[in-house]
PDB file of C-alpha atoms and ligand atoms in Angstrom:
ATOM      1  CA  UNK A   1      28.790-130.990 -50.326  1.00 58.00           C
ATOM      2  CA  UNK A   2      28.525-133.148 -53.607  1.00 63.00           C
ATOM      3  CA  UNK A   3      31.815-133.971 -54.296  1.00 74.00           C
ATOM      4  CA  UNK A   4      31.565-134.208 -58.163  1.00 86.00           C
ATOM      5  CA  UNK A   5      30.561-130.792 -58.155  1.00 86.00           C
ATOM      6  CA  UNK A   6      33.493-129.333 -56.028  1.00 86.00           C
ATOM      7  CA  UNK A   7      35.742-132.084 -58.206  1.00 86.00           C
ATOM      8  CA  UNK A   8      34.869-130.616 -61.592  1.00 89.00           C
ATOM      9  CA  UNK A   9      34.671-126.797 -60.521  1.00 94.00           C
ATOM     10  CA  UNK A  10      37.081-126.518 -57.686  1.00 92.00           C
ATOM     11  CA  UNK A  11      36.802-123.045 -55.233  1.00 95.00           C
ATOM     12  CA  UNK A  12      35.663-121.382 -58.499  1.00 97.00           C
ATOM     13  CA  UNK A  13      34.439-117.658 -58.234  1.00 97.00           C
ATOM     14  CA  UNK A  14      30.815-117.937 -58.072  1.00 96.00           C
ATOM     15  CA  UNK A  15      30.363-115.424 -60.703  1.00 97.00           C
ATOM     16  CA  UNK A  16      32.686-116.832 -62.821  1.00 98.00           C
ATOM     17  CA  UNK A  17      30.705-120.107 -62.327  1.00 97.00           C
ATOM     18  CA  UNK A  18      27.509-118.161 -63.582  1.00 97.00           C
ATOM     19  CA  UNK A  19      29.362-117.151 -67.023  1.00 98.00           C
ATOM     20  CA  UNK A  20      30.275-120.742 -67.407  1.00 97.00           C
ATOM     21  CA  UNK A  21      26.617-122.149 -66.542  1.00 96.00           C
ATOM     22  CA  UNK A  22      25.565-119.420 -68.925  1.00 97.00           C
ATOM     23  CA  UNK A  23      27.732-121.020 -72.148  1.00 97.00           C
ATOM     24  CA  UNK A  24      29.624-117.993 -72.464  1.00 97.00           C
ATOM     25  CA  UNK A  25      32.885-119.506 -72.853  1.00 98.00           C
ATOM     26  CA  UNK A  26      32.150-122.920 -74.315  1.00 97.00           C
ATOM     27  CA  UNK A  27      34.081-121.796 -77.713  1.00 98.00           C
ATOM     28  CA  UNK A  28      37.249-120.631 -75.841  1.00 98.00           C
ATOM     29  CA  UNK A  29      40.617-123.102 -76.759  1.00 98.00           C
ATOM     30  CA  UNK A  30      42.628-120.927 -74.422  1.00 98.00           C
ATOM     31  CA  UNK A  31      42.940-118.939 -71.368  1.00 98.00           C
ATOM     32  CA  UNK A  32      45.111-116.689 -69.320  1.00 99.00           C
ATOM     33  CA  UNK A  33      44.656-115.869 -65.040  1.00 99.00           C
ATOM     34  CA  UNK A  34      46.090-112.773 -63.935  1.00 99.00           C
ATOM     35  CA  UNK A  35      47.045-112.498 -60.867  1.00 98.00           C
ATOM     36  CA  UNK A  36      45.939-116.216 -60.574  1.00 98.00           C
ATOM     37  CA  UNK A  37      46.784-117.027 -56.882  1.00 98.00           C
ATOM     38  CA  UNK A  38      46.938-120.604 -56.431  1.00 97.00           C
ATOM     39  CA  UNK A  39      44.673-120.902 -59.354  1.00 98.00           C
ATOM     40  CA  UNK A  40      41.213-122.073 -57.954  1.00 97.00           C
ATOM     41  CA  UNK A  41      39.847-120.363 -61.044  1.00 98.00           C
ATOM     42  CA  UNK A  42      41.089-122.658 -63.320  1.00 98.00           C
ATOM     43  CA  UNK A  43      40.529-126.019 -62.197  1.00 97.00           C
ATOM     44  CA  UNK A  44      37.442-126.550 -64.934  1.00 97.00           C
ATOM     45  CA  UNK A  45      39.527-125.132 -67.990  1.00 98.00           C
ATOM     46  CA  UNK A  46      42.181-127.764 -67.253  1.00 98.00           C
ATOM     47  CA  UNK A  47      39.912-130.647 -66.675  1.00 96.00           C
ATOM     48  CA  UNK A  48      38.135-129.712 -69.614  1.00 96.00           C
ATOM     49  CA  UNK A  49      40.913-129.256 -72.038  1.00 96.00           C
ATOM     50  CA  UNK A  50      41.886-125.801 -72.425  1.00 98.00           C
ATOM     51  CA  UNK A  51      45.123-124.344 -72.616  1.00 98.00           C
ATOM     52  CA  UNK A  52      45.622-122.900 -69.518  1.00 98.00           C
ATOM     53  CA  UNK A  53      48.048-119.646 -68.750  1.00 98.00           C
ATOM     54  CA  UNK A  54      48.241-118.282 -65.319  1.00 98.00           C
ATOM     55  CA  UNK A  55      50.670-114.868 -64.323  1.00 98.00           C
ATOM     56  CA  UNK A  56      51.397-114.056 -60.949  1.00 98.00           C
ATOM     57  CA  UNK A  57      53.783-111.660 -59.047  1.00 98.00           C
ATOM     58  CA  UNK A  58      54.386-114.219 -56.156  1.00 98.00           C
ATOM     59  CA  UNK A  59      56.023-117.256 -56.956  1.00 98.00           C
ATOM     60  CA  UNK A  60      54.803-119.198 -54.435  1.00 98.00           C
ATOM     61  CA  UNK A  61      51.552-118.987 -56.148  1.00 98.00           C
ATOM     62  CA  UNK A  62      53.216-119.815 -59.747  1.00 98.00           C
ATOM     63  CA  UNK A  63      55.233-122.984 -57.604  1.00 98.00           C
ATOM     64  CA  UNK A  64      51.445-123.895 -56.505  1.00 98.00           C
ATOM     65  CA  UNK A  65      49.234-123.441 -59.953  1.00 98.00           C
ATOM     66  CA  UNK A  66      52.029-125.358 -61.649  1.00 98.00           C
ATOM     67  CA  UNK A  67      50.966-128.259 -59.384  1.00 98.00           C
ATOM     68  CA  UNK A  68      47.485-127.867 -59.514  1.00 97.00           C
ATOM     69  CA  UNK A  69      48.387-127.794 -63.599  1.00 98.00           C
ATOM     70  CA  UNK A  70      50.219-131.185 -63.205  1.00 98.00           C
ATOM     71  CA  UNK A  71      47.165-132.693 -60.807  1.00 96.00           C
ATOM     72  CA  UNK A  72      44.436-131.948 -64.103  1.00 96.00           C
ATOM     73  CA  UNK A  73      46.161-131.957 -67.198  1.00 97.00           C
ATOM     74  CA  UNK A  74      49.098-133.288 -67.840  1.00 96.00           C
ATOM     75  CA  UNK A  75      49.018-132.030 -71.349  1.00 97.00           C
ATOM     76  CA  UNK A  76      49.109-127.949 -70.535  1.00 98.00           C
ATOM     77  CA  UNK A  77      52.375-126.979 -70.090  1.00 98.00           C
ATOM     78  CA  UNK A  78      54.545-125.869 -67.187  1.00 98.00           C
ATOM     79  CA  UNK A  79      55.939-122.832 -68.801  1.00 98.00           C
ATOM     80  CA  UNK A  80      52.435-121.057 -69.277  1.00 98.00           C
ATOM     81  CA  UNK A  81      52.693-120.597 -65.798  1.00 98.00           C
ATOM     82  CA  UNK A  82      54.784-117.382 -65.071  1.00 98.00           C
ATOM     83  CA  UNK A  83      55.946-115.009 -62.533  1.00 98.00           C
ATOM     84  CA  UNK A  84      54.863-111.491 -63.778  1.00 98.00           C
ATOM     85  CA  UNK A  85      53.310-108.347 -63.545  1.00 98.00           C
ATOM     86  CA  UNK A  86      50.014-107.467 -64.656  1.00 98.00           C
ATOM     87  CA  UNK A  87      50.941-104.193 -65.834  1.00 98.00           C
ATOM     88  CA  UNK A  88      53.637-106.217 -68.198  1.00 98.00           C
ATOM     89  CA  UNK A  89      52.096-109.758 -69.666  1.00 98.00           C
ATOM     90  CA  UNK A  90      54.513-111.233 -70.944  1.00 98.00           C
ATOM     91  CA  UNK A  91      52.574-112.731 -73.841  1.00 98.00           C
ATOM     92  CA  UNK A  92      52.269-111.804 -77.608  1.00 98.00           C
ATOM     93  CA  UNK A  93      49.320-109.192 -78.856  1.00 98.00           C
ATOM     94  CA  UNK A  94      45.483-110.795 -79.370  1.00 98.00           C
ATOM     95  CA  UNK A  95      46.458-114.433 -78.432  1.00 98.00           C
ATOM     96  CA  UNK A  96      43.733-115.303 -75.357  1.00 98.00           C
ATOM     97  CA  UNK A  97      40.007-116.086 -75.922  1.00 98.00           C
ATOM     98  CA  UNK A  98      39.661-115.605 -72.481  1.00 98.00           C
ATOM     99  CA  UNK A  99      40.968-113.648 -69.984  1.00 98.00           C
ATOM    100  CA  UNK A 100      39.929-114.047 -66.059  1.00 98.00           C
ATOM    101  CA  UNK A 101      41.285-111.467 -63.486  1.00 98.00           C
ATOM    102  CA  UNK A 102      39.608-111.660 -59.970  1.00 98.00           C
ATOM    103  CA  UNK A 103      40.851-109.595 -57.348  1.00 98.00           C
ATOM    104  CA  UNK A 104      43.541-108.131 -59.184  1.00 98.00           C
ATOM    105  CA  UNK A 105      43.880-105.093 -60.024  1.00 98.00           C
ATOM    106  CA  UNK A 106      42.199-103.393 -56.810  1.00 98.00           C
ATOM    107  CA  UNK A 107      45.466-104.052 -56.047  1.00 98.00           C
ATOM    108  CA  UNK A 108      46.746-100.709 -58.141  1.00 98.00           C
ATOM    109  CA  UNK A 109      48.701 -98.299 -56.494  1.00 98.00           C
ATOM    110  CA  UNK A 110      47.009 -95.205 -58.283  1.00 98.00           C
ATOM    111  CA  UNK A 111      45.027 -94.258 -61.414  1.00 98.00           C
ATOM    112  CA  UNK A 112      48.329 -94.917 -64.056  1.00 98.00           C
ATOM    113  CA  UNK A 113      49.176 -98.144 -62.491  1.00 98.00           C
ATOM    114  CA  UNK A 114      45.171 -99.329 -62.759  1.00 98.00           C
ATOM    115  CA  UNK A 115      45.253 -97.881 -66.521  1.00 98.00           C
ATOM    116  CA  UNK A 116      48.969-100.077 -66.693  1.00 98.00           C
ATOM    117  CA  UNK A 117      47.327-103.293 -65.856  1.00 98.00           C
ATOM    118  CA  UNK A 118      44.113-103.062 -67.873  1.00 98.00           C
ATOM    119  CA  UNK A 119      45.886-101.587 -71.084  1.00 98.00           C
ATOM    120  CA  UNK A 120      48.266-104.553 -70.813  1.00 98.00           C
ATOM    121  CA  UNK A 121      45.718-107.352 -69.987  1.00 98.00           C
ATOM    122  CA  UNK A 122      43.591-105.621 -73.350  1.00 98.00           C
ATOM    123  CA  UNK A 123      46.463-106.316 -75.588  1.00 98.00           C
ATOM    124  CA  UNK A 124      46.652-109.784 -74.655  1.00 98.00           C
ATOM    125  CA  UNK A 125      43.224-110.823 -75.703  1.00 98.00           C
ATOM    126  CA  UNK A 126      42.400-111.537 -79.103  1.00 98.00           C
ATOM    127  CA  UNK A 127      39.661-110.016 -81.111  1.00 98.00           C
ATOM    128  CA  UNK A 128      36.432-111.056 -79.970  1.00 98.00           C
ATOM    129  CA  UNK A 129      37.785-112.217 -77.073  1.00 98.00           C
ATOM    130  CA  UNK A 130      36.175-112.143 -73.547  1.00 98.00           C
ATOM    131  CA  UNK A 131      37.771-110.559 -70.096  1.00 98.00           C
ATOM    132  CA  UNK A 132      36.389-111.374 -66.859  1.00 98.00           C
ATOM    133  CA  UNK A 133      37.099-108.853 -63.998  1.00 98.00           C
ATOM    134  CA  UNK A 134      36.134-108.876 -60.664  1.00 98.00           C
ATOM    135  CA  UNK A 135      37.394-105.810 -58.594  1.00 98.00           C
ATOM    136  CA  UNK A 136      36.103-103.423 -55.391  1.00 98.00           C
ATOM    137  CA  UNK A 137      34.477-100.251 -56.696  1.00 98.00           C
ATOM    138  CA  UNK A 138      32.382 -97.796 -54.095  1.00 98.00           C
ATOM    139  CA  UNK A 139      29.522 -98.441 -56.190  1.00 98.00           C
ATOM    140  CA  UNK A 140      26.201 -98.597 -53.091  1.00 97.00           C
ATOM    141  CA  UNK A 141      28.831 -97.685 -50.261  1.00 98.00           C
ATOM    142  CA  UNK A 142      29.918 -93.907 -52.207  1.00 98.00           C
ATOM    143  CA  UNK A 143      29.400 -92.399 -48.329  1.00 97.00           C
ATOM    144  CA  UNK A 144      31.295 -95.080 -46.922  1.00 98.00           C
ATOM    145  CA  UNK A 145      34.442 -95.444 -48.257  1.00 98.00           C
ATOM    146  CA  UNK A 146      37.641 -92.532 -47.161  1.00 98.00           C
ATOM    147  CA  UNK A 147      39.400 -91.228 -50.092  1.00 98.00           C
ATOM    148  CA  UNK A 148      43.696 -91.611 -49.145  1.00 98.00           C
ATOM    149  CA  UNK A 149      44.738 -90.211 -52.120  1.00 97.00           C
ATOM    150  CA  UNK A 150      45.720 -91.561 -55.838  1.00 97.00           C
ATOM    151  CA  UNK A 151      42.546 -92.841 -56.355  1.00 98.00           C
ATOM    152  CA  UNK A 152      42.881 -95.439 -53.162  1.00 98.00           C
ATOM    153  CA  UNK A 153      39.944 -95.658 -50.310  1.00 98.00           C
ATOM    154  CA  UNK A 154      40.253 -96.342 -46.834  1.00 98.00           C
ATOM    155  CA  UNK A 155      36.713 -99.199 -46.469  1.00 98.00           C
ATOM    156  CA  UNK A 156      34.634 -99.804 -43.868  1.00 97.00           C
ATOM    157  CA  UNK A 157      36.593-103.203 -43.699  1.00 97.00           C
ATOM    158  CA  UNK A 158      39.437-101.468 -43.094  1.00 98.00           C
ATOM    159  CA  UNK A 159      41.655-102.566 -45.964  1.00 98.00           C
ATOM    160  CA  UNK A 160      42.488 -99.857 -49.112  1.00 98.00           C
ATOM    161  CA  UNK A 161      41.367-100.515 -52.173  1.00 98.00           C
ATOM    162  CA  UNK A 162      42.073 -98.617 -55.323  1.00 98.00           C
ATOM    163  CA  UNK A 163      38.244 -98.062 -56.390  1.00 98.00           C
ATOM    164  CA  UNK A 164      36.517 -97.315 -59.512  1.00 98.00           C
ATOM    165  CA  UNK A 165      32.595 -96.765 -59.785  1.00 98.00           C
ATOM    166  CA  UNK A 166      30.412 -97.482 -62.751  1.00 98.00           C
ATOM    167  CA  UNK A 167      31.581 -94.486 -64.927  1.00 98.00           C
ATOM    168  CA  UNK A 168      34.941 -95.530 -64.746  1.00 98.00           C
ATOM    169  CA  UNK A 169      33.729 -98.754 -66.051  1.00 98.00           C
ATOM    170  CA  UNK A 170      31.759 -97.677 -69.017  1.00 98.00           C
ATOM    171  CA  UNK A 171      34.158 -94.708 -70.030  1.00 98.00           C
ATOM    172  CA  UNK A 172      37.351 -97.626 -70.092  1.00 98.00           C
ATOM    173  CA  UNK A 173      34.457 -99.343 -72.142  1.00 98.00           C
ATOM    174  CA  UNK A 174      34.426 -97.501 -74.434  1.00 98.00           C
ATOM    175  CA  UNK A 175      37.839 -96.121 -74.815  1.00 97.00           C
ATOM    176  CA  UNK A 176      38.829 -99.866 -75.119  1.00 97.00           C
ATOM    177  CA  UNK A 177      36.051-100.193 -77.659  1.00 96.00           C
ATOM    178  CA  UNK A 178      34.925-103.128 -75.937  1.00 98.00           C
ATOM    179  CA  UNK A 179      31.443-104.166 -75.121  1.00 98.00           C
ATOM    180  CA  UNK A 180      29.856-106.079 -71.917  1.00 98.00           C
ATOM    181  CA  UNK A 181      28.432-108.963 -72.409  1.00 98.00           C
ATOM    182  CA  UNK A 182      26.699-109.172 -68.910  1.00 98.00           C
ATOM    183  CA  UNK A 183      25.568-106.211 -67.102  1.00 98.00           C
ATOM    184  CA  UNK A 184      27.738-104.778 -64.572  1.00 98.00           C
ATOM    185  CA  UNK A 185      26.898-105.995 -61.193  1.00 98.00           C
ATOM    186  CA  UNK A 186      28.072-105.969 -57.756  1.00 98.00           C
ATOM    187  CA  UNK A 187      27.869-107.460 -54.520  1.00 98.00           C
ATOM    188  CA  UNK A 188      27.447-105.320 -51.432  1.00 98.00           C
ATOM    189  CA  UNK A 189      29.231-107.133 -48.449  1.00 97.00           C
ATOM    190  CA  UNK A 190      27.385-106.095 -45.232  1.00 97.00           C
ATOM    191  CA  UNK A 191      28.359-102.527 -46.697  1.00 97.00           C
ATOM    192  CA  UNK A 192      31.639-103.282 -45.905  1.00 97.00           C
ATOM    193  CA  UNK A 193      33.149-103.716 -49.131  1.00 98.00           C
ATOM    194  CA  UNK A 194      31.588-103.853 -52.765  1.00 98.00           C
ATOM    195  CA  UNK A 195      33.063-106.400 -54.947  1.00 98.00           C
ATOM    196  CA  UNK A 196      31.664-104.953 -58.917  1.00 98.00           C
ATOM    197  CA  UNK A 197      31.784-107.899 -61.955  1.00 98.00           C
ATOM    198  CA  UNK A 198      32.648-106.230 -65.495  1.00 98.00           C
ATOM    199  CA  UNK A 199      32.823-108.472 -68.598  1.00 98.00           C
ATOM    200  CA  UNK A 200      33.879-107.552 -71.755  1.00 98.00           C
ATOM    201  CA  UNK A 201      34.226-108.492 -75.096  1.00 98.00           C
ATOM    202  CA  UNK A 202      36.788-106.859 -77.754  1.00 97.00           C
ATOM    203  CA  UNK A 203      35.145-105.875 -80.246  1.00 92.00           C
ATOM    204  CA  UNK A 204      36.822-106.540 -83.911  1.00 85.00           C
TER     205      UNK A 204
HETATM  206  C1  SAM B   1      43.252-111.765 -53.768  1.00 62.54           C
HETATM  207  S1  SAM B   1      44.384-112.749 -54.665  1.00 62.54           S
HETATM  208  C2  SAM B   1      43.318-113.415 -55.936  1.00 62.54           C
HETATM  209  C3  SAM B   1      43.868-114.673 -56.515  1.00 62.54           C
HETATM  210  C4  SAM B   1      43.000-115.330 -57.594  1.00 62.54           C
HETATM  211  N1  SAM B   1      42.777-114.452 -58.721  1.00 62.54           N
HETATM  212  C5  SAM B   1      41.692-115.796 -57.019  1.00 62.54           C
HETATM  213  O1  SAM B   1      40.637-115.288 -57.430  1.00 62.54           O
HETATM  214  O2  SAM B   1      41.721-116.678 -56.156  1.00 62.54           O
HETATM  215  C6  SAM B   1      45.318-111.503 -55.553  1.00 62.54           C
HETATM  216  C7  SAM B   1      46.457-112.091 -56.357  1.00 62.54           C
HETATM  217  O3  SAM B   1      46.934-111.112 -57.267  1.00 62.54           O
HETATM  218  C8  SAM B   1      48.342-111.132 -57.271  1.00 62.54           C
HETATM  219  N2  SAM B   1      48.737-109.772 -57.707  1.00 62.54           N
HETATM  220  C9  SAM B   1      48.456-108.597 -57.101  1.00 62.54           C
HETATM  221  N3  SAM B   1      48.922-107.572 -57.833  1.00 62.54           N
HETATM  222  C10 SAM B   1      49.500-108.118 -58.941  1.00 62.54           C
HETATM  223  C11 SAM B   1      50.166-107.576 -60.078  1.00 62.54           C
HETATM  224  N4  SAM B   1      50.322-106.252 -60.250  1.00 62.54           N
HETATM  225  N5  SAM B   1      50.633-108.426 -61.012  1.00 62.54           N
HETATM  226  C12 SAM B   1      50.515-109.762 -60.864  1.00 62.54           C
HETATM  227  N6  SAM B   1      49.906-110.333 -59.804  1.00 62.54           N
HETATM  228  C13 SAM B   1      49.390-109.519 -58.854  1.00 62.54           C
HETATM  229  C14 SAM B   1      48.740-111.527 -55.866  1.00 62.54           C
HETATM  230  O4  SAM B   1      50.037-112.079 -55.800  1.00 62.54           O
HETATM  231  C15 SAM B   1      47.654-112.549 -55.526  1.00 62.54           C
HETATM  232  O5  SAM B   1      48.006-113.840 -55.920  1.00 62.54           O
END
C-alpha cells in the first residue's frame, strides 16, 4: 500500500474518490456527512482545509469523528460534529456546498421516512450545491430481491434494505429540481446486493 496515498485519502468511498479525482468539488469551502460513521469520508476535506460537518444518530460515531476532526485539523470545530437524525439536520437552509451521504438512507424504514431524510438533507445544501449519495437500489437484481412491505426488500445477502430503482431516482430529480452531474451508476455485488451512486446538483 503507498502510505501517502492512504495518509491523504483515508478509507475513502471509492466513488467518492472518483468525484474528487474528477475536480468536482475543488470549489467547495464546506461540507456536511450524514450519517457519517466514524467519518472515513472526510479525512481529505479536513486535511485539505474545509469546514467539515458530520451528523450521526450514534454517538459513538460523533465521540469518534470528533477525534478523527482533532487528528487533521485542529482548526474545524468540535461542535460541527452532532448527534442527529437525517430526517431532521439540524443546520440552517442552503448553507453546504457539499453534501456526502453513503450508506444512509437505505437505512429508511418506509417510503415517508426515505422522502424525510432526502427532503431534509435538500434543504441543507445551498444553491448550486452538490449531494453525493450512495444507497442499495434493485437496479440489475429486480428478480432477486423479496419485497417485505413499505418499500423494504428482503436481498440475496440477506439483510433489508429500503430500495429505490432508477425511476425513483430521476422522478426525486426532478421534483427536487436538481440535476446529476455524473450518470447514475451502480455496482452489482456478486448479485447479492446493488449499491446505485446518484449525484446531484441544486439547481438555482
Ligand atoms: C453503513 S454506516 C455508513 C457510515 C459512513 N457514511 C461511511 O460511509 O463509512 C451507516 C451510518 O448511518 C447512521 N445512520 C443510519 N440511519 C441514520 C439516520 N436516520 N440519521 C442519522 N444517522 C443514521 C448509522 O449510525 C451509521 O453510522
Amino acid at each position: 500500500m503507498n502510505k501517502s496515498l492512504e495518509d491523504t485519502f483515508g478509507n475513502i468511498d471509492i466513488y467518492l474518490f472518483d468525484q474528487l479525482l474528477k475536480g468536482r468539488f475543488d470549489q467547495c469551502k464546506n461540507v456536511l456527512d450524514v450519517g457519517c460513521g466514524g467519518g472515513r469520508n472526510l479525512i481529505y476535506f479536513l486535511r485539505n482545509g474545509l469546514e467539515v460537518f458530520g451528523i450521526d444518530q450514534n454517538e459513538e460515531n460523533i465521540e469518534a469523528v470528533k477525534k478523527l476532526s482533532q487528528r487533521f485539523s485542529q482548526s474545524n470545530a468540535l461542535n460541527n460534529f452532532v448527534v442527529a437524525k437525517a430526517e431532521e439536520i439540524p443546520f440552517r437552509d442552503d448553507v453546504f456546498d457539499l453534501v456526502i451521504c453513503n450508506a444512509v438512507v437505505h437505512f429508511a424504514k418506509d417510503k415517508d421516512h426515505f422522502d424525510a431524510m432526502l427532503k431534509s438533507i435538500w434543504r441543507v445544501l445551498k444553491p448550486n450545491g452538490f449531494l453525493f449519495i450512495r444507497l442499495a437500489s434493485s437496479i440489475g437484481i429486480e428478480d432477486l430481491v423479496k419485497p417485505i412491505g413499505n418499500g423494504r426488500y428482503l436481498l440475496p445477502d440477506g439483510s433489508q434494505r429500503f430500495l429505490v430503482d432508477e425511476k425513483v431516482l430521476l422522478d426525486y430529480t426532478k421534483e427536487l429540481k436538481g440535476e446529476l452531474f455524473e450518470p447514475i451508476k451502480t455496482t452489482n455485488v456478486q448479485s447479492l446486493r446493488c449499491m446505485t451512486t446518484w449525484c446531484l446538483r441544486k439547481k438555482v
